[in-house]
Amino acid sequence: MSTPRPDQENPEIIGGQRVLGVVPGKPPGGDRKVLDEQEPVMVWPHLLVRHGVAALVVIGIVLVLAIFFDAPLREIANPTLTPNPEKAPWYFAALQELLSMFHPLVAGVLVPGAIILGLAALPYMDRSTRIEPRFRKVAVATFTIFMVVWIILTIIGFAFRGPNWGWVWPWQEWYGEL
Amino acid sequence: MIEKIDLWFEERMGWRPIWKALALRNIPKVTWAYTLGSATLLVMVNQILTGILLTIYYVPSPQDAYNSVSFITNEITAGWLIRGLHHWGASAMVILAGLHMIRVVVHGAYKFPREVTWFTGLGLLAVTMAFGFTGYLLPWDQKAYWATTVGTRMLEVVPVIGPWLLRFARGGEELSAVTLTRFYGMHIWVLPALLMLLIGIHMFLVVRIGISAPPKASETEEEGPELEVEA
């Protein structure tokens, strides 16, 4: 490609092809081009516009939360006053819940280790060249079960546990902390 | 006007090829689920900006940490908002990164040739959680202190090196001023450096290899799309 002069217009790009010339008249295939399901699209605008919309939605949600719900700040840390229950941050609630149910070696080492190894090895365990979930039932089902269990444990540890890690109903007593 | 600005920079920087390489390339037709990664990235930018602002007033010592956070929240103009954005952004980032991972697994997007993208993504999820955990302690209130006590105690169950891990995380047997400076250093220097490295590789690969096609919905389809590297 020769070096474009700065004043040269960018060639129009339609469907990834540069348009070299425009023939007047109607296209033989009809007026509208219907995109095939498998036909590639351009990053701009197809993906970037969606990114922009999603970005606005997400930042809007975070902004609304920040405006209407103050970030919590409790009393100053007191090493001599242990709260009951002691709760880890919410994204560790599932792990804390597991630790309350099983031997520490199982809940604290074997399960997290298996999760990390399992996720890292996913591309090597799910080896078919197919990407559709219906051809990868074992991988997708295993992952789904793991996610569902993990989310349930997170919710239990976050909202359903009270003093001495006993069961509480969150609508009666609330111990969840963000 | 925009053309003039574009031309001004083009003549001085030659930036059109970069735009072309990034944005004017073909990708498979995408869905809204493909925006979860960029949404996570955007929240990360929010965390960086609000985090930098918070460091201006925050003091990482047990005597001052709580008071400085209280000062940020109650005295400084819009301090409550900056801190709120950082607080809620942290949880949003964990959730969005998790949803992004679910999308990738369901679409089988971790397969050849995208294994390295997948590994760096797992690393990024771990770094995100480490960010959340180290940041949680910094206000030095009761919740921060005891959540970190519980969180670091989990390290103790690891065989052989557990007690050492616990002392390494706390900088001693108990939570102290050492723990606070340690977590602060991790939160604002070590983890951001790791994050930049991993996100650089992750995003380079997303552009270099091209994103994977969404799986086809049709049941009658015999041939799936072959996995291929996009030049």
CSV table of C-alpha atoms in Angstrom, one decimal:
chain,number,residue,atom,x,y,z
A,1,MET,CA,0.0,0.0,0.0
A,2,SER,CA,1.3,3.4,-0.9
A,3,THR,CA,1.7,6.0,1.8
A,4,PRO,CA,-1.6,7.8,2.0
A,5,ARG,CA,-1.5,11.5,1.7
A,6,PRO,CA,-2.8,13.3,4.8
A,7,ASP,CA,-5.6,14.9,2.8
A,8,GLN,CA,-6.7,11.6,1.3
A,9,GLU,CA,-10.1,10.4,2.4
A,10,ASN,CA,-10.2,7.0,4.1
A,11,PRO,CA,-11.8,4.5,1.8
A,12,GLU,CA,-15.3,3.6,2.8
A,13,ILE,CA,-15.4,0.2,4.4
A,14,ILE,CA,-18.4,-2.0,4.2
A,15,GLY,CA,-18.5,-5.5,5.7
A,16,GLY,CA,-14.7,-5.5,6.0
A,17,GLN,CA,-14.2,-4.8,2.3
A,18,ARG,CA,-12.8,-1.6,0.9
A,19,VAL,CA,-15.2,-0.1,-1.7
A,20,LEU,CA,-13.3,0.6,-4.8
A,21,GLY,CA,-16.1,2.0,-6.8
A,22,VAL,CA,-19.8,2.7,-6.6
A,23,VAL,CA,-22.1,1.5,-9.4
A,24,PRO,CA,-25.4,3.4,-9.6
A,25,GLY,CA,-28.6,1.4,-9.6
A,26,LYS,CA,-30.2,-1.2,-7.4
A,27,PRO,CA,-28.2,-4.1,-6.1
A,28,PRO,CA,-29.2,-7.4,-7.8
A,29,GLY,CA,-29.7,-9.0,-4.5
A,30,GLY,CA,-32.4,-6.6,-3.3
A,31,ASP,CA,-32.3,-3.3,-1.4
A,32,ARG,CA,-31.3,-4.5,2.0
A,33,LYS,CA,-28.5,-6.7,2.9
A,34,VAL,CA,-29.5,-9.2,5.6
A,35,LEU,CA,-26.5,-10.1,7.7
A,36,ASP,CA,-25.8,-13.8,7.8
A,37,GLU,CA,-25.6,-15.3,11.3
A,38,GLN,CA,-22.0,-16.3,10.7
A,39,GLU,CA,-20.9,-13.2,8.9
A,40,PRO,CA,-18.2,-11.2,10.7
A,41,VAL,CA,-18.9,-7.7,11.8
A,42,MET,CA,-16.5,-4.8,12.6
A,43,VAL,CA,-15.3,-4.0,16.1
A,44,TRP,CA,-16.3,-0.4,15.4
A,45,PRO,CA,-19.2,0.1,15.7
A,46,HIS,CA,-20.7,-3.3,16.5
A,47,LEU,CA,-18.7,-4.2,19.6
A,48,LEU,CA,-17.5,-0.8,20.8
A,49,VAL,CA,-21.1,0.7,20.9
A,50,ARG,CA,-22.2,-2.2,23.1
A,51,HIS,CA,-19.2,-1.7,25.3
A,52,GLY,CA,-20.1,2.0,25.7
A,53,VAL,CA,-23.7,1.3,26.6
A,54,ALA,CA,-22.7,-1.4,29.1
A,55,ALA,CA,-20.1,0.9,30.6
A,56,LEU,CA,-22.7,3.6,31.1
A,57,VAL,CA,-25.1,1.2,32.8
A,58,VAL,CA,-22.4,-0.3,35.1
A,59,ILE,CA,-21.0,3.1,36.2
A,60,GLY,CA,-24.6,4.3,36.6
A,61,ILE,CA,-25.3,1.5,39.0
A,62,VAL,CA,-22.1,2.0,41.0
A,63,LEU,CA,-22.8,5.8,41.1
A,64,VAL,CA,-26.4,5.3,42.4
A,65,LEU,CA,-25.1,2.8,45.1
A,66,ALA,CA,-22.4,5.3,46.1
A,67,ILE,CA,-24.8,8.2,46.3
A,68,PHE,CA,-27.6,6.4,48.2
A,69,PHE,CA,-25.7,4.0,50.4
A,70,ASP,CA,-22.7,5.3,52.3
A,71,ALA,CA,-19.7,3.1,52.5
A,72,PRO,CA,-19.9,1.7,56.0
A,73,LEU,CA,-17.5,2.8,58.7
A,74,ARG,CA,-18.0,1.3,62.1
A,75,GLU,CA,-16.4,2.1,65.4
A,76,ILE,CA,-12.6,2.1,65.5
A,77,ALA,CA,-10.8,-1.4,65.6
A,78,ASN,CA,-10.6,-2.8,69.1
A,79,PRO,CA,-8.4,-5.9,69.4
A,80,THR,CA,-9.9,-6.8,72.8
A,81,LEU,CA,-13.5,-6.8,71.7
A,82,THR,CA,-14.2,-9.7,69.4
A,83,PRO,CA,-17.5,-9.4,67.6
A,84,ASN,CA,-19.8,-12.4,67.3
A,85,PRO,CA,-20.1,-13.5,64.6
A,86,GLU,CA,-16.7,-12.8,63.0
A,87,LYS,CA,-17.3,-12.5,59.3
A,88,ALA,CA,-14.9,-12.5,56.4
A,89,PRO,CA,-15.5,-10.2,53.4
A,90,TRP,CA,-18.5,-11.5,51.4
A,91,TYR,CA,-16.5,-13.0,48.6
A,92,PHE,CA,-14.9,-15.3,51.1
A,93,ALA,CA,-18.2,-16.2,52.8
A,94,ALA,CA,-18.5,-19.5,50.9
A,95,LEU,CA,-15.0,-20.5,52.1
A,96,GLN,CA,-15.9,-19.5,55.7
A,97,GLU,CA,-19.1,-21.5,55.4
A,98,LEU,CA,-17.2,-24.5,54.2
A,99,LEU,CA,-14.7,-24.2,57.0
A,100,SER,CA,-17.6,-24.3,59.5
A,101,MET,CA,-18.9,-27.6,57.9
A,102,PHE,CA,-15.8,-29.6,57.2
A,103,HIS,CA,-12.3,-30.4,58.5
A,104,PRO,CA,-10.0,-27.4,57.9
A,105,LEU,CA,-7.8,-29.5,55.6
A,106,VAL,CA,-10.8,-30.3,53.4
A,107,ALA,CA,-12.4,-26.9,53.4
A,108,GLY,CA,-9.3,-24.8,53.5
A,109,VAL,CA,-6.9,-26.7,51.3
A,110,LEU,CA,-8.4,-29.6,49.3
A,111,VAL,CA,-11.5,-27.7,48.0
A,112,PRO,CA,-9.9,-24.4,47.1
A,113,GLY,CA,-6.9,-26.3,45.6
A,114,ALA,CA,-9.3,-28.4,43.5
A,115,ILE,CA,-11.2,-25.3,42.4
A,116,ILE,CA,-8.0,-23.5,41.3
A,117,LEU,CA,-6.5,-26.6,39.6
A,118,GLY,CA,-9.8,-27.5,38.0
A,119,LEU,CA,-10.3,-24.0,36.5
A,120,ALA,CA,-6.7,-23.8,35.3
A,121,ALA,CA,-6.9,-27.2,33.7
A,122,LEU,CA,-10.3,-26.6,32.0
A,123,PRO,CA,-8.8,-26.1,28.5
A,124,TYR,CA,-7.1,-29.4,28.9
A,125,MET,CA,-10.0,-31.4,30.3
A,126,ASP,CA,-12.6,-30.0,27.9
A,127,ARG,CA,-10.6,-30.9,24.7
A,128,SER,CA,-13.2,-31.2,21.9
A,129,THR,CA,-13.0,-28.5,19.2
A,130,ARG,CA,-16.7,-27.8,19.7
A,131,ILE,CA,-17.7,-24.8,21.7
A,132,GLU,CA,-21.5,-25.3,21.9
A,133,PRO,CA,-22.6,-26.2,25.4
A,134,ARG,CA,-24.6,-29.1,24.1
A,135,PHE,CA,-21.4,-30.8,22.9
A,136,ARG,CA,-19.6,-30.1,26.2
A,137,LYS,CA,-22.2,-31.3,28.7
A,138,VAL,CA,-19.7,-32.6,31.3
A,139,ALA,CA,-17.7,-29.4,31.4
A,140,VAL,CA,-20.6,-27.1,31.5
A,141,ALA,CA,-22.6,-29.2,34.0
A,142,THR,CA,-19.7,-29.5,36.4
A,143,PHE,CA,-19.0,-25.8,36.2
A,144,THR,CA,-22.7,-24.9,36.7
A,145,ILE,CA,-23.0,-27.2,39.7
A,146,PHE,CA,-19.9,-25.7,41.2
A,147,MET,CA,-21.1,-22.1,40.6
A,148,VAL,CA,-24.6,-22.8,42.0
A,149,VAL,CA,-23.1,-24.5,45.2
A,150,TRP,CA,-20.6,-21.6,45.6
A,151,ILE,CA,-23.2,-18.9,45.2
A,152,ILE,CA,-25.6,-20.7,47.7
A,153,LEU,CA,-22.7,-21.1,50.2
A,154,THR,CA,-21.8,-17.4,49.7
A,155,ILE,CA,-25.4,-16.3,50.4
A,156,ILE,CA,-25.7,-18.6,53.5
A,157,GLY,CA,-22.4,-17.4,54.9
A,158,PHE,CA,-23.2,-13.8,54.2
A,159,ALA,CA,-26.8,-13.5,55.2
A,160,PHE,CA,-27.9,-16.6,57.1
A,161,ARG,CA,-25.2,-16.8,59.8
A,162,GLY,CA,-25.3,-15.1,63.2
A,163,PRO,CA,-23.6,-15.5,66.6
A,164,ASN,CA,-21.4,-18.6,66.9
A,165,TRP,CA,-22.0,-19.1,63.2
A,166,GLY,CA,-25.5,-20.3,64.1
A,167,TRP,CA,-28.4,-20.2,61.6
A,168,VAL,CA,-30.4,-16.9,61.5
A,169,TRP,CA,-33.1,-15.8,59.1
A,170,PRO,CA,-31.9,-12.6,57.5
A,171,TRP,CA,-35.4,-11.0,57.8
A,172,GLN,CA,-35.3,-11.5,61.6
A,173,GLU,CA,-31.6,-10.6,62.4
A,174,TRP,CA,-29.2,-9.2,59.9
A,175,TYR,CA,-25.5,-9.9,60.3
A,176,GLY,CA,-24.3,-9.5,56.7
A,177,GLU,CA,-21.7,-6.9,56.1
A,178,LEU,CA,-20.3,-5.5,52.9
B,1,MET,CA,-13.9,19.6,13.4
B,2,ILE,CA,-13.3,16.0,14.4
B,3,GLU,CA,-11.6,15.3,11.0
B,4,LYS,CA,-9.3,18.3,11.6
B,5,ILE,CA,-8.2,17.0,15.0
B,6,ASP,CA,-7.9,13.5,13.6
B,7,LEU,CA,-5.7,14.9,10.8
B,8,TRP,CA,-3.6,17.0,13.1
B,9,PHE,CA,-2.7,14.0,15.2
B,10,GLU,CA,-2.4,11.7,12.2
B,11,GLU,CA,0.3,13.9,10.7
B,12,ARG,CA,2.2,14.0,14.0
B,13,MET,CA,1.6,10.5,15.4
B,14,GLY,CA,0.3,8.3,12.6
B,15,TRP,CA,-2.4,7.0,14.8
B,16,ARG,CA,-4.8,5.8,12.2
B,17,PRO,CA,-3.1,2.4,11.8
B,18,ILE,CA,-3.5,1.9,15.5
B,19,TRP,CA,-7.2,2.6,15.3
B,20,LYS,CA,-7.5,0.3,12.3
B,21,ALA,CA,-5.7,-2.5,14.1
B,22,LEU,CA,-7.9,-2.1,17.2
B,23,ALA,CA,-11.3,-1.2,15.8
B,24,LEU,CA,-11.5,-1.8,12.1
B,25,ARG,CA,-11.2,-5.5,12.1
B,26,ASN,CA,-13.7,-8.3,11.7
B,27,ILE,CA,-15.0,-10.2,14.6
B,28,PRO,CA,-17.9,-12.7,15.0
B,29,LYS,CA,-21.3,-11.3,15.6
B,30,VAL,CA,-21.4,-10.7,19.3
B,31,THR,CA,-24.0,-10.5,22.1
B,32,TRP,CA,-24.4,-8.3,25.2
B,33,ALA,CA,-22.6,-11.0,27.2
B,34,TYR,CA,-19.4,-9.9,25.5
B,35,THR,CA,-19.4,-6.6,27.3
B,36,LEU,CA,-18.8,-8.1,30.8
B,37,GLY,CA,-15.0,-8.0,30.3
B,38,SER,CA,-15.0,-4.3,29.3
B,39,ALA,CA,-17.4,-3.5,32.1
B,40,THR,CA,-14.9,-5.1,34.6
B,41,LEU,CA,-12.2,-3.0,33.0
B,42,LEU,CA,-14.2,0.2,33.4
B,43,VAL,CA,-14.8,-0.5,37.1
B,44,MET,CA,-11.1,-1.1,37.4
B,45,VAL,CA,-10.5,2.3,36.0
B,46,ASN,CA,-13.0,3.7,38.5
B,47,GLN,CA,-11.1,1.9,41.3
B,48,ILE,CA,-7.7,3.3,40.2
B,49,LEU,CA,-9.0,6.9,39.9
B,50,THR,CA,-10.9,6.9,43.2
B,51,GLY,CA,-8.1,4.9,44.9
B,52,ILE,CA,-5.5,7.5,43.9
B,53,LEU,CA,-7.8,10.2,45.3
B,54,LEU,CA,-8.2,8.3,48.6
B,55,THR,CA,-4.4,8.0,49.1
B,56,ILE,CA,-4.1,11.8,49.2
B,57,TYR,CA,-5.8,11.8,52.7
B,58,TYR,CA,-5.4,8.2,53.9
B,59,VAL,CA,-2.8,7.5,56.5
B,60,PRO,CA,-1.8,3.8,57.0
B,61,SER,CA,-1.1,3.7,60.7
B,62,PRO,CA,-3.4,2.2,63.4
B,63,GLN,CA,-3.6,5.6,65.1
B,64,ASP,CA,-4.5,7.6,62.0
B,65,ALA,CA,-6.1,5.2,59.6
B,66,TYR,CA,-9.6,5.2,61.1
B,67,ASN,CA,-9.5,9.0,61.7
B,68,SER,CA,-8.3,9.7,58.1
B,69,VAL,CA,-11.1,7.6,56.6
B,70,SER,CA,-13.6,9.3,58.9
B,71,PHE,CA,-12.2,12.7,57.8
B,72,ILE,CA,-12.5,11.6,54.1
B,73,THR,CA,-16.1,10.5,54.7
B,74,ASN,CA,-17.3,13.4,56.8
B,75,GLU,CA,-15.2,16.5,56.1
B,76,ILE,CA,-13.7,16.5,52.6
B,77,THR,CA,-15.9,17.8,49.7
B,78,ALA,CA,-17.3,14.8,47.9
B,79,GLY,CA,-15.0,12.5,50.0
B,80,TRP,CA,-18.0,10.4,50.9
B,81,LEU,CA,-18.8,10.0,47.2
B,82,ILE,CA,-15.2,9.0,46.2
B,83,ARG,CA,-15.1,6.5,49.0
B,84,GLY,CA,-18.5,5.2,48.2
B,85,LEU,CA,-17.5,4.7,44.5
B,86,HIS,CA,-14.4,2.8,45.7
B,87,HIS,CA,-16.4,0.7,48.2
B,88,TRP,CA,-19.2,-0.3,45.8
B,89,GLY,CA,-16.9,-0.5,42.8
B,90,ALA,CA,-14.8,-3.2,44.7
B,91,SER,CA,-17.8,-5.5,45.0
B,92,ALA,CA,-19.0,-4.7,41.5
B,93,MET,CA,-15.6,-5.7,40.1
B,94,VAL,CA,-15.6,-9.1,41.9
B,95,ILE,CA,-19.1,-9.8,40.6
B,96,LEU,CA,-18.4,-8.6,37.0
B,97,ALA,CA,-15.2,-10.6,36.8
B,98,GLY,CA,-17.1,-13.6,38.0
B,99,LEU,CA,-19.9,-13.1,35.5
B,100,HIS,CA,-17.3,-12.6,32.7
B,101,MET,CA,-15.7,-16.0,33.7
B,102,ILE,CA,-19.1,-17.7,33.6
B,103,ARG,CA,-19.6,-16.3,30.0
B,104,VAL,CA,-16.2,-17.6,29.0
B,105,VAL,CA,-16.9,-21.1,30.3
B,106,VAL,CA,-20.4,-21.3,28.8
B,107,HIS,CA,-19.0,-20.2,25.4
B,108,GLY,CA,-16.0,-22.5,25.6
B,109,ALA,CA,-13.9,-19.4,24.9
B,110,TYR,CA,-10.9,-20.7,26.9
B,111,LYS,CA,-10.1,-23.3,24.2
B,112,PHE,CA,-7.2,-23.3,21.9
B,113,PRO,CA,-5.7,-20.8,21.0
B,114,ARG,CA,-6.9,-18.8,24.0
B,115,GLU,CA,-5.4,-20.7,26.9
B,116,VAL,CA,-3.1,-17.9,27.9
B,117,THR,CA,-6.0,-15.4,27.9
B,118,TRP,CA,-7.8,-17.8,30.2
B,119,PHE,CA,-4.8,-18.2,32.6
B,120,THR,CA,-4.2,-14.5,32.8
B,121,GLY,CA,-7.9,-14.1,33.4
B,122,LEU,CA,-7.8,-16.5,36.4
B,123,GLY,CA,-4.8,-14.5,37.6
B,124,LEU,CA,-6.8,-11.3,37.3
B,125,LEU,CA,-9.7,-12.8,39.3
B,126,ALA,CA,-7.2,-13.8,42.0
B,127,VAL,CA,-5.6,-10.3,42.0
B,128,THR,CA,-9.1,-8.7,42.2
B,129,MET,CA,-10.0,-10.8,45.3
B,130,ALA,CA,-6.6,-9.9,46.8
B,131,PHE,CA,-7.3,-6.3,46.1
B,132,GLY,CA,-10.6,-6.6,47.9
B,133,PHE,CA,-9.1,-8.5,50.8
B,134,THR,CA,-6.2,-6.1,51.4
B,135,GLY,CA,-8.5,-3.0,50.9
B,136,TYR,CA,-11.0,-4.3,53.4
B,137,LEU,CA,-8.5,-3.8,56.3
B,138,LEU,CA,-7.5,-0.2,55.5
B,139,PRO,CA,-10.4,1.7,57.3
B,140,TRP,CA,-9.2,0.0,60.5
B,141,ASP,CA,-12.7,-0.2,62.0
B,142,GLN,CA,-14.1,-3.2,63.9
B,143,LYS,CA,-15.4,-4.9,60.7
B,144,ALA,CA,-12.1,-4.4,58.9
B,145,TYR,CA,-10.0,-5.7,61.8
B,146,TRP,CA,-12.0,-8.8,62.5
B,147,ALA,CA,-12.8,-9.7,58.9
B,148,THR,CA,-9.0,-9.6,58.3
B,149,THR,CA,-8.4,-11.7,61.5
B,150,VAL,CA,-10.8,-14.3,60.2
B,151,GLY,CA,-9.5,-14.1,56.6
B,152,THR,CA,-5.9,-14.5,57.5
B,153,ARG,CA,-6.7,-17.3,60.0
B,154,MET,CA,-7.8,-19.4,57.0
B,155,LEU,CA,-4.2,-19.4,55.8
B,156,GLU,CA,-3.2,-21.3,59.0
B,157,VAL,CA,-5.0,-24.5,57.8
B,158,VAL,CA,-2.5,-25.0,55.0
B,159,PRO,CA,-0.3,-28.0,55.9
B,160,VAL,CA,3.4,-27.4,56.8
B,161,ILE,CA,3.6,-23.7,55.7
B,162,GLY,CA,0.3,-22.6,57.2
B,163,PRO,CA,1.7,-21.0,60.4
B,164,TRP,CA,4.4,-19.3,58.3
B,165,LEU,CA,1.8,-18.0,55.8
B,166,LEU,CA,-0.2,-16.6,58.7
B,167,ARG,CA,2.8,-14.7,60.1
B,168,PHE,CA,3.8,-13.6,56.6
B,169,ALA,CA,0.3,-12.1,56.0
B,170,ARG,CA,0.0,-10.5,59.4
B,171,GLY,CA,3.6,-9.5,59.8
B,172,GLY,CA,3.5,-11.2,63.3
B,173,GLU,CA,1.3,-13.3,65.4
B,174,GLU,CA,-1.5,-10.7,65.7
B,175,LEU,CA,-2.9,-7.9,63.5
B,176,SER,CA,-0.8,-4.8,64.1
B,177,ALA,CA,0.6,-1.7,62.5
B,178,VAL,CA,2.9,-4.0,60.5
B,179,THR,CA,-0.2,-5.7,59.0
B,180,LEU,CA,-1.7,-2.4,58.1
B,181,THR,CA,1.4,-1.1,56.2
B,182,ARG,CA,1.9,-4.5,54.6
B,183,PHE,CA,-1.7,-4.6,53.3
B,184,TYR,CA,-1.5,-1.0,52.2
B,185,GLY,CA,1.8,-1.6,50.3
B,186,MET,CA,0.2,-4.7,48.7
B,187,HIS,CA,-3.0,-2.7,47.8
B,188,ILE,CA,-1.4,0.3,46.2
B,189,TRP,CA,1.9,-1.0,44.8
B,190,VAL,CA,2.3,-4.7,44.5
B,191,LEU,CA,-1.2,-5.6,43.3
B,192,PRO,CA,-1.6,-2.7,40.8
B,193,ALA,CA,1.8,-3.7,39.2
B,194,LEU,CA,0.6,-7.3,38.9
B,195,LEU,CA,-2.8,-6.1,37.6
B,196,MET,CA,-1.2,-4.0,34.9
B,197,LEU,CA,1.0,-6.8,33.8
B,198,LEU,CA,-1.8,-9.3,33.6
B,199,ILE,CA,-4.3,-7.0,32.0
B,200,GLY,CA,-1.7,-6.0,29.4
B,201,ILE,CA,-1.2,-9.6,28.3
B,202,HIS,CA,-4.9,-10.4,28.6
B,203,MET,CA,-6.0,-7.5,26.4
B,204,PHE,CA,-3.2,-7.8,24.0
B,205,LEU,CA,-4.3,-11.4,23.4
B,206,VAL,CA,-8.0,-10.4,23.0
B,207,VAL,CA,-7.0,-8.1,20.2
B,208,ARG,CA,-4.2,-10.2,18.7
B,209,ILE,CA,-6.1,-13.5,18.6
B,210,GLY,CA,-9.5,-12.1,18.1
B,211,ILE,CA,-12.5,-13.0,20.3
B,212,SER,CA,-14.2,-16.3,20.0
B,213,ALA,CA,-17.5,-16.8,18.2
B,214,PRO,CA,-20.6,-17.3,20.3
B,215,PRO,CA,-21.8,-20.9,20.0
B,216,LYS,CA,-24.6,-21.6,17.6
B,217,ALA,CA,-28.0,-22.1,19.0
B,218,SER,CA,-29.4,-24.2,16.2
B,219,GLU,CA,-29.8,-27.9,17.0
B,220,THR,CA,-29.8,-29.0,13.4
B,221,GLU,CA,-26.4,-27.6,12.6
B,222,GLU,CA,-24.0,-30.5,11.9
B,223,GLU,CA,-20.7,-28.7,11.6
B,224,GLY,CA,-19.6,-26.3,14.3
B,225,PRO,CA,-17.2,-23.5,13.6
B,226,GLU,CA,-13.7,-24.7,13.6
B,227,LEU,CA,-11.4,-23.0,16.0
B,228,GLU,CA,-9.0,-20.8,14.2
B,229,VAL,CA,-6.5,-18.1,14.8
B,230,GLU,CA,-7.6,-14.8,13.3
B,231,ALA,CA,-4.6,-13.1,11.7
